[in-house]
């Protein structure tokens, strides 16, 4: 670690911390104005964004990156419109800062309340998609947090251009542009250094592949909110409406298999295996999904000539732990709801899990007992997303057990402090003794 | 690390995890019944508690521990009554588990809600006072968490006796007694081992001296919620009601100086220095408080013959960072509210800070801008305590910036997950294509 890299990291943090007090004092009006200026300037500077983005795309092609990765990198007009929409949407959301969520009066007249305040300096580390820059910055702006952005090196020109626009618009709107800090150097050491700055960085949020997130979690001395992976499960109960099940499983697997809220394990109650699974396998097979089956479910496929075209192989134990991010689905047969919940607890990643059932009691039991960030009844797991849930955007998804679970948006970027309004209250009524007071000159 | 110690630690965690699903499904009634049984049995077994406690006290005396430490260890009838009261109080508090704090409906009819659920397995590491055993266990019982208790080795007989009673009462009440696990062996390695069990221990809460807490934070791979120390500040503004100030500062320093919410730094506006400080110094001097003063405030004392009896010495820079936990107070003179807030940000520990002022605008500014767990106007910082705030008890105090700030009680031992109630909703309405459906056998 060179001293120069260290002082680069320190400078970014100092600049971010220096505006925290100003940020927490800003009126919502100013924050919204800044967000709308950002949207406007982004519209005006589309060509600049596309030019800078083209450099990244060209470089990615020269490296021979996969077309899927390159696709995630591209900023075309549609995607720029998407970022503009995020800025406008976040401007419309209620401001969480300063909200008194509760206030009560103690017998001694002291009023105790809880007030939402920003977390402080948020360090977000992410990979290819440049739109994360705008989502993260806009949520932090609205919640009066400062943000340090560290995108992937493949997107560095795009991200730099976006940050330049955001900061310029902030400046015009009277919003402290130093609230948005961008790491525009590639050294990984900068990340490790920032992750050690306890008390200077209030929380780190890594987004990306599991290996990136594990590296961040292992190197951090600052709190980290994260999810390693999304091994989502759908349990089709023996009292399921099978027609709902076909569509939900199809949607959760096929509509976009490369994302963390896509389903990876299909759990089927034994009593409906014969009726449900051949048809489900037919549908998935037609959609090009490969099935990794336990013995029972594999037998169903292999014994049905109508399913000879379906790619189905025996599942290994480790398949059930795997986030395929692809047109692959592991299949498990169980004898009861309890077995399904046991399976989810063992193999799942506490991300998003669904039950398909018409039975009220089983639905409630699943909701209560499955310990995941998002627990569904009769819907596709693909809805686990800040925007889909109506939160405007998301900073990331947490499968941790503290601070926040599921998509993190404005409220999750705040914390409640106690505010106490008194008029001279003393603990146990112990004031200055009278014999001292009476001698007071 | 011996294998045997490791398997001891693992066994405790396995037992705790094994009852999590049962815990989350318990009715409030069962939990309250168990808490009241615990209270009853504790009353019935007073003599047993006192006998076991006597062993600890005797051992502590043989070690020559300070009388203050020994005092914290003693369980007499009054303190046993205090523990019984905690159990009864926690039984009366509303059950946080299962609370739906919000629920909204998306345009597609999907209902999305946030439900409070337990954190899971909580590992609490604490020092001398055995009543922490009962506070922690009762809060965890009510919030459906399992708890692993690791008290100080000075209190091991007392803690073991208390846990025995709690577990026995739980059993009688039909509450899974394995929710309360007690580390009844002294090896420190057990603690380090447990702190590494990511995904098995959901959160660790250390309570005690700063060095214990730092050791825990540095060795942990699991999330830790903590406060290192309480460097609390009181700022006496130039528009303060000085009579309130005398009593509040006296209360916050003298009523119980050895605790984290006692005041350590007194910040005085220059314009009232001459009027306020001689009297305040007189009062504090009479109470035996030593003052560590900056140049200006020291001059006030030294130039006033009426204050010749006051112990006052020049403050060193490091005094302002120090948690004295004693009858010592550091004094700083400032020229403005802003300077006072700067001082608190630099030297404080984000625990509890107060302003004494009659000026509304300055009070609001202080509340908004001071970034501490508890921010006071015109009251003693000594109220920062779960019981004082009306939360029934406390699991500890957090000065962290995520999950919880200030005293942690029932709500802070829960986290909200998303629950989603659907009737077949699909992301982007993508269901099984019609051409596949129509061929379905």
PDB file of N, CA, C and O in Angstrom, chain A residues 15 19 22 67-68 92 100 112 134 151-152 185 188 192 223 245 252 257 259 264 290 297 319 363 379 430:
ATOM      1  N   UNK A  15     -13.664  14.623   2.562  1.00  0.00           N
ATOM      2  CA  UNK A  15     -14.579  15.497   1.818  1.00  0.00           C
ATOM      3  C   UNK A  15     -16.030  15.102   2.064  1.00  0.00           C
ATOM      4  O   UNK A  15     -16.906  15.950   2.202  1.00  0.00           O
ATOM      5  N   UNK A  19     -19.311  17.379   4.722  1.00  0.00           N
ATOM      6  CA  UNK A  19     -20.621  17.946   4.367  1.00  0.00           C
ATOM      7  C   UNK A  19     -21.778  17.285   5.113  1.00  0.00           C
ATOM      8  O   UNK A  19     -22.941  17.624   4.892  1.00  0.00           O
ATOM      9  N   UNK A  22     -24.094  19.670   6.975  1.00  0.00           N
ATOM     10  CA  UNK A  22     -24.886  20.473   6.041  1.00  0.00           C
ATOM     11  C   UNK A  22     -26.015  19.617   5.451  1.00  0.00           C
ATOM     12  O   UNK A  22     -27.158  20.062   5.333  1.00  0.00           O
ATOM     13  N   UNK A  67     -20.974 -11.240 -24.190  1.00  0.00           N
ATOM     14  CA  UNK A  67     -21.960 -10.287 -24.690  1.00  0.00           C
ATOM     15  C   UNK A  67     -22.948  -9.915 -23.580  1.00  0.00           C
ATOM     16  O   UNK A  67     -23.481  -8.805 -23.550  1.00  0.00           O
ATOM     17  N   UNK A  68     -23.192 -10.846 -22.646  1.00  0.00           N
ATOM     18  CA  UNK A  68     -24.084 -10.526 -21.529  1.00  0.00           C
ATOM     19  C   UNK A  68     -23.490  -9.398 -20.686  1.00  0.00           C
ATOM     20  O   UNK A  68     -24.176  -8.448 -20.302  1.00  0.00           O
ATOM     21  N   UNK A  92     -39.825  12.360  -5.804  1.00  0.00           N
ATOM     22  CA  UNK A  92     -41.243  12.301  -5.380  1.00  0.00           C
ATOM     23  C   UNK A  92     -41.446  11.568  -4.055  1.00  0.00           C
ATOM     24  O   UNK A  92     -42.490  11.721  -3.415  1.00  0.00           O
ATOM     25  N   UNK A 100     -40.149  11.863  13.042  1.00  0.00           N
ATOM     26  CA  UNK A 100     -40.274  11.353  14.411  1.00  0.00           C
ATOM     27  C   UNK A 100     -41.221  10.168  14.320  1.00  0.00           C
ATOM     28  O   UNK A 100     -42.420  10.330  14.067  1.00  0.00           O
ATOM     29  N   UNK A 112     -39.699  11.670  25.192  1.00  0.00           N
ATOM     30  CA  UNK A 112     -38.678  10.855  24.522  1.00  0.00           C
ATOM     31  C   UNK A 112     -39.206  10.462  23.154  1.00  0.00           C
ATOM     32  O   UNK A 112     -40.321   9.942  23.044  1.00  0.00           O
ATOM     33  N   UNK A 134     -26.328   6.019 -10.435  1.00  0.00           N
ATOM     34  CA  UNK A 134     -27.422   6.991 -10.289  1.00  0.00           C
ATOM     35  C   UNK A 134     -28.407   6.559  -9.206  1.00  0.00           C
ATOM     36  O   UNK A 134     -28.878   7.383  -8.424  1.00  0.00           O
ATOM     37  N   UNK A 151     -17.372   1.930  -8.626  1.00  0.00           N
ATOM     38  CA  UNK A 151     -17.941   1.031  -9.634  1.00  0.00           C
ATOM     39  C   UNK A 151     -16.877   0.119 -10.194  1.00  0.00           C
ATOM     40  O   UNK A 151     -15.710   0.191  -9.813  1.00  0.00           O
ATOM     41  N   UNK A 152     -17.289  -0.727 -11.098  1.00  0.00           N
ATOM     42  CA  UNK A 152     -16.346  -1.629 -11.749  1.00  0.00           C
ATOM     43  C   UNK A 152     -15.436  -0.874 -12.704  1.00  0.00           C
ATOM     44  O   UNK A 152     -15.819   0.156 -13.257  1.00  0.00           O
ATOM     45  N   UNK A 185      -9.980   5.819  -9.553  1.00  0.00           N
ATOM     46  CA  UNK A 185      -8.718   5.124  -9.786  1.00  0.00           C
ATOM     47  C   UNK A 185      -8.955   3.632  -9.633  1.00  0.00           C
ATOM     48  O   UNK A 185      -9.821   3.212  -8.863  1.00  0.00           O
ATOM     49  N   UNK A 188      -7.196  -1.674  -6.282  1.00  0.00           N
ATOM     50  CA  UNK A 188      -8.046  -2.378  -5.320  1.00  0.00           C
ATOM     51  C   UNK A 188      -7.707  -1.988  -3.882  1.00  0.00           C
ATOM     52  O   UNK A 188      -8.559  -2.059  -3.000  1.00  0.00           O
ATOM     53  N   UNK A 192      -9.773  -1.694   0.031  1.00  0.00           N
ATOM     54  CA  UNK A 192      -9.427  -2.320   1.325  1.00  0.00           C
ATOM     55  C   UNK A 192      -9.155  -1.259   2.385  1.00  0.00           C
ATOM     56  O   UNK A 192      -9.517  -1.412   3.544  1.00  0.00           O
ATOM     57  N   UNK A 223     -19.102  -1.680   9.355  1.00  0.00           N
ATOM     58  CA  UNK A 223     -20.257  -2.558   9.141  1.00  0.00           C
ATOM     59  C   UNK A 223     -20.549  -2.741   7.645  1.00  0.00           C
ATOM     60  O   UNK A 223     -20.390  -1.800   6.862  1.00  0.00           O
ATOM     61  N   UNK A 245     -49.269 -22.310 -10.083  1.00  0.00           N
ATOM     62  CA  UNK A 245     -47.908 -22.826  -9.918  1.00  0.00           C
ATOM     63  C   UNK A 245     -47.142 -22.838 -11.240  1.00  0.00           C
ATOM     64  O   UNK A 245     -45.984 -22.424 -11.303  1.00  0.00           O
ATOM     65  N   UNK A 252     -40.613 -17.147 -12.428  1.00  0.00           N
ATOM     66  CA  UNK A 252     -39.493 -16.997 -11.506  1.00  0.00           C
ATOM     67  C   UNK A 252     -38.207 -17.598 -12.068  1.00  0.00           C
ATOM     68  O   UNK A 252     -37.106 -17.196 -11.696  1.00  0.00           O
ATOM     69  N   UNK A 257     -33.380 -15.288 -15.840  1.00  0.00           N
ATOM     70  CA  UNK A 257     -32.712 -16.249 -14.953  1.00  0.00           C
ATOM     71  C   UNK A 257     -31.423 -15.750 -14.319  1.00  0.00           C
ATOM     72  O   UNK A 257     -30.951 -16.355 -13.347  1.00  0.00           O
ATOM     73  N   UNK A 259     -30.653 -13.256 -12.455  1.00  0.00           N
ATOM     74  CA  UNK A 259     -30.713 -12.328 -11.320  1.00  0.00           C
ATOM     75  C   UNK A 259     -30.961 -13.061 -10.002  1.00  0.00           C
ATOM     76  O   UNK A 259     -31.422 -14.200  -9.981  1.00  0.00           O
ATOM     77  N   UNK A 264     -34.219 -21.017  -7.854  1.00  0.00           N
ATOM     78  CA  UNK A 264     -33.180 -22.011  -8.145  1.00  0.00           C
ATOM     79  C   UNK A 264     -33.611 -23.410  -7.725  1.00  0.00           C
ATOM     80  O   UNK A 264     -33.145 -24.401  -8.287  1.00  0.00           O
ATOM     81  N   UNK A 290     -32.888 -26.689 -17.898  1.00  0.00           N
ATOM     82  CA  UNK A 290     -32.337 -27.988 -17.511  1.00  0.00           C
ATOM     83  C   UNK A 290     -32.774 -28.289 -16.084  1.00  0.00           C
ATOM     84  O   UNK A 290     -32.673 -27.430 -15.208  1.00  0.00           O
ATOM     85  N   UNK A 297     -38.324 -37.356  -8.502  1.00  0.00           N
ATOM     86  CA  UNK A 297     -38.801 -36.493  -9.585  1.00  0.00           C
ATOM     87  C   UNK A 297     -38.163 -36.903 -10.907  1.00  0.00           C
ATOM     88  O   UNK A 297     -38.800 -36.807 -11.968  1.00  0.00           O
ATOM     89  N   UNK A 319     -25.962 -29.087  -5.743  1.00  0.00           N
ATOM     90  CA  UNK A 319     -26.837 -28.334  -6.650  1.00  0.00           C
ATOM     91  C   UNK A 319     -27.873 -27.517  -5.887  1.00  0.00           C
ATOM     92  O   UNK A 319     -28.257 -26.434  -6.317  1.00  0.00           O
ATOM     93  N   UNK A 363     -50.300 -21.380   4.468  1.00  0.00           N
ATOM     94  CA  UNK A 363     -49.717 -20.117   3.979  1.00  0.00           C
ATOM     95  C   UNK A 363     -49.191 -19.292   5.158  1.00  0.00           C
ATOM     96  O   UNK A 363     -48.073 -18.762   5.120  1.00  0.00           O
ATOM     97  N   UNK A 379     -46.981 -15.925  -5.342  1.00  0.00           N
ATOM     98  CA  UNK A 379     -46.478 -14.923  -6.290  1.00  0.00           C
ATOM     99  C   UNK A 379     -45.035 -15.278  -6.626  1.00  0.00           C
ATOM    100  O   UNK A 379     -44.378 -16.049  -5.914  1.00  0.00           O
ATOM    101  N   UNK A 430     -32.283  13.888  41.713  1.00  0.00           N
ATOM    102  CA  UNK A 430     -31.129  14.326  42.510  1.00  0.00           C
ATOM    103  C   UNK A 430     -30.566  15.625  41.935  1.00  0.00           C
ATOM    104  O   UNK A 430     -29.906  15.616  40.901  1.00  0.00           O
TER     105      UNK A 430
END
